[in-house]
């Protein structure tokens, strides 16, 4: 029964990481297409909040629940699919941590543009391009981790 509960929590955590990441990306991209600093600032504020509540919580819970599962089943952390999953998880973190900082900075720059009634500045556009580019490797790495979780390939 413990195994099933921990597995359920681990799968829910994967859903939250994937779903929140995809949702955040979608809503932030759509708001940026508007070019409206007030709309972007509001959406960015929500994105930062969602990342802090959902993504950060799941990001902490995933390795804990994963470790407990390995102990319950008797898998070694050095097993191929587990080691690769852990490596990809670190890879995702290397992209996600800067993205969190960038989102906060983008939110602040959009708030300034809105309060001063000026267009978004070139610094905003540069940071947004980095945010956008960083999303792709992290997104596909999360998909790979989910695939590894489901298939547990032997290699």
Short mmCIF file of C-alpha atoms in Angstrom, two decimals:
data_model
loop_
_atom_site.label_atom_id
_atom_site.label_comp_id
_atom_site.label_asym_id
_atom_site.label_seq_id
_atom_site.Cartn_x
_atom_site.Cartn_y
_atom_site.Cartn_z
CA UNK A 1 0.00 0.00 0.00
CA UNK A 2 2.89 2.40 0.77
CA UNK A 3 4.36 1.74 -2.68
CA UNK A 4 1.09 2.63 -4.40
CA UNK A 5 0.73 5.87 -2.43
CA UNK A 6 4.31 6.97 -3.15
CA UNK A 7 3.97 5.98 -6.81
CA UNK A 8 0.73 7.97 -7.05
CA UNK A 9 2.42 11.03 -5.51
CA UNK A 10 5.39 10.64 -7.86
CA UNK A 11 3.16 10.44 -10.93
CA UNK A 12 1.10 13.44 -9.75
CA UNK A 13 4.36 15.36 -9.28
CA UNK A 14 5.37 14.54 -12.86
CA UNK A 15 1.98 15.75 -14.10
CA UNK A 16 2.36 18.97 -12.14
CA UNK A 17 5.87 19.62 -13.48
CA UNK A 18 4.85 18.94 -17.05
CA UNK A 19 1.43 20.58 -16.90
CA UNK A 20 2.47 23.69 -15.02
CA UNK A 21 5.47 24.15 -17.30
CA UNK A 22 3.37 23.80 -20.44
CA UNK A 23 0.61 26.03 -19.05
CA UNK A 24 3.02 28.72 -17.91
CA UNK A 25 4.74 28.72 -21.29
CA UNK A 26 1.44 28.93 -23.16
CA UNK A 27 -0.01 31.80 -21.15
CA UNK A 28 3.23 33.78 -21.05
CA UNK A 29 3.80 33.41 -24.81
CA UNK A 30 0.21 34.50 -25.54
CA UNK A 31 0.49 37.53 -23.25
CA UNK A 32 3.77 38.54 -24.89
CA UNK A 33 2.21 38.35 -28.33
CA UNK A 34 -0.21 41.08 -27.23
CA UNK A 35 2.61 43.57 -26.68
CA UNK A 36 0.49 45.11 -23.89
CA UNK A 37 2.75 45.81 -20.87
CA UNK A 38 -0.19 45.76 -18.39
CA UNK A 39 -1.42 42.38 -19.66
CA UNK A 40 2.12 40.99 -19.75
CA UNK A 41 2.87 42.26 -16.24
CA UNK A 42 -0.31 40.68 -14.88
CA UNK A 43 0.32 37.36 -16.62
CA UNK A 44 3.99 37.34 -15.58
CA UNK A 45 2.94 37.92 -11.97
CA UNK A 46 0.66 34.89 -12.17
CA UNK A 47 3.40 32.85 -13.89
CA UNK A 48 5.91 33.68 -11.14
CA UNK A 49 3.35 32.76 -8.47
CA UNK A 50 2.43 29.46 -10.18
CA UNK A 51 6.10 28.54 -10.58
CA UNK A 52 6.70 29.25 -6.92
CA UNK A 53 3.71 27.28 -5.66
CA UNK A 54 3.37 24.38 -8.07
CA UNK A 55 6.62 23.88 -9.97
CA UNK A 56 8.93 24.44 -7.00
CA UNK A 57 6.89 22.14 -4.75
CA UNK A 58 6.83 19.36 -7.35
CA UNK A 59 10.52 19.89 -8.14
CA UNK A 60 11.38 19.23 -4.49
CA UNK A 61 8.92 16.35 -4.07
CA UNK A 62 9.96 14.44 -7.21
CA UNK A 63 13.44 13.36 -6.16
CA UNK A 64 12.18 12.52 -2.66
CA UNK A 65 9.33 10.34 -3.91
CA UNK A 66 11.60 8.85 -6.58
CA UNK A 67 14.21 7.92 -4.00
CA UNK A 68 11.58 6.32 -1.76
CA UNK A 69 10.32 4.32 -4.73
CA UNK A 70 13.83 3.02 -5.49
CA UNK A 71 14.18 1.91 -1.90
CA UNK A 72 10.77 0.21 -1.83
CA UNK A 73 11.39 -1.65 -5.10
CA UNK A 74 15.09 -2.30 -4.59
CA UNK A 75 16.37 -0.43 -7.62
CA UNK A 76 19.87 1.04 -7.59
CA UNK A 77 20.25 4.74 -8.37
CA UNK A 78 22.99 3.71 -10.80
CA UNK A 79 20.53 1.66 -12.87
CA UNK A 80 20.63 3.05 -16.44
CA UNK A 81 17.15 4.57 -16.77
CA UNK A 82 17.27 5.98 -13.23
CA UNK A 83 20.73 7.49 -13.66
CA UNK A 84 19.71 9.02 -16.99
CA UNK A 85 16.49 10.38 -15.42
CA UNK A 86 18.49 11.97 -12.61
CA UNK A 87 20.94 13.48 -15.08
CA UNK A 88 18.08 14.91 -17.13
CA UNK A 89 16.48 16.22 -13.95
CA UNK A 90 19.65 18.18 -13.16
CA UNK A 91 19.72 19.36 -16.78
CA UNK A 92 16.12 20.63 -16.45
CA UNK A 93 17.06 22.43 -13.24
CA UNK A 94 19.96 24.17 -14.95
CA UNK A 95 17.47 25.69 -17.38
CA UNK A 96 14.58 26.19 -14.95
CA UNK A 97 16.45 28.16 -12.27
CA UNK A 98 17.55 30.92 -14.69
CA UNK A 99 14.05 30.94 -16.19
CA UNK A 100 12.55 31.71 -12.77
CA UNK A 101 14.90 34.69 -12.39
CA UNK A 102 14.14 35.80 -15.96
CA UNK A 103 10.38 35.59 -15.36
CA UNK A 104 10.72 37.81 -12.29
CA UNK A 105 12.83 40.29 -14.24
CA UNK A 106 10.38 40.26 -17.18
CA UNK A 107 7.49 40.85 -14.80
CA UNK A 108 9.30 43.80 -13.24
CA UNK A 109 10.24 45.31 -16.62
CA UNK A 110 6.64 44.98 -17.85
CA UNK A 111 5.37 46.62 -14.66
CA UNK A 112 7.76 49.55 -15.19
CA UNK A 113 6.67 49.94 -18.82
CA UNK A 114 3.03 49.85 -17.74
CA UNK A 115 3.44 52.33 -14.88
CA UNK A 116 5.43 54.76 -17.05
CA UNK A 117 3.15 54.18 -20.05
CA UNK A 118 6.09 53.37 -22.31
CA UNK A 119 6.67 50.47 -24.71
CA UNK A 120 8.58 47.42 -23.57
CA UNK A 121 12.27 48.15 -23.78
CA UNK A 122 14.86 46.20 -25.84
CA UNK A 123 16.21 44.63 -22.62
CA UNK A 124 12.79 43.06 -22.13
CA UNK A 125 12.79 41.60 -25.64
CA UNK A 126 16.32 40.20 -25.20
CA UNK A 127 15.41 38.50 -21.92
CA UNK A 128 12.17 37.17 -23.35
CA UNK A 129 14.09 35.50 -26.21
CA UNK A 130 16.38 33.80 -23.67
CA UNK A 131 13.34 32.70 -21.62
CA UNK A 132 11.73 31.29 -24.76
CA UNK A 133 14.90 29.49 -25.89
CA UNK A 134 15.52 27.96 -22.45
CA UNK A 135 12.06 26.43 -22.43
CA UNK A 136 12.68 24.01 -25.28
CA UNK A 137 15.53 21.89 -23.86
CA UNK A 138 13.86 21.77 -20.45
CA UNK A 139 10.47 20.80 -21.92
CA UNK A 140 11.89 17.98 -24.04
CA UNK A 141 14.04 16.75 -21.14
CA UNK A 142 10.92 16.51 -18.95
CA UNK A 143 9.22 14.50 -21.71
CA UNK A 144 12.25 12.20 -21.82
CA UNK A 145 12.13 11.72 -18.05
CA UNK A 146 8.45 10.81 -18.22
CA UNK A 147 9.20 8.35 -21.02
CA UNK A 148 11.98 6.79 -18.93
CA UNK A 149 9.63 6.55 -15.91
CA UNK A 150 6.99 4.77 -17.96
CA UNK A 151 9.16 2.41 -20.00
CA UNK A 152 12.09 1.76 -17.63
CA UNK A 153 14.34 0.64 -20.52
CA UNK A 154 17.28 -1.58 -19.74
CA UNK A 155 20.60 -0.31 -21.07
#
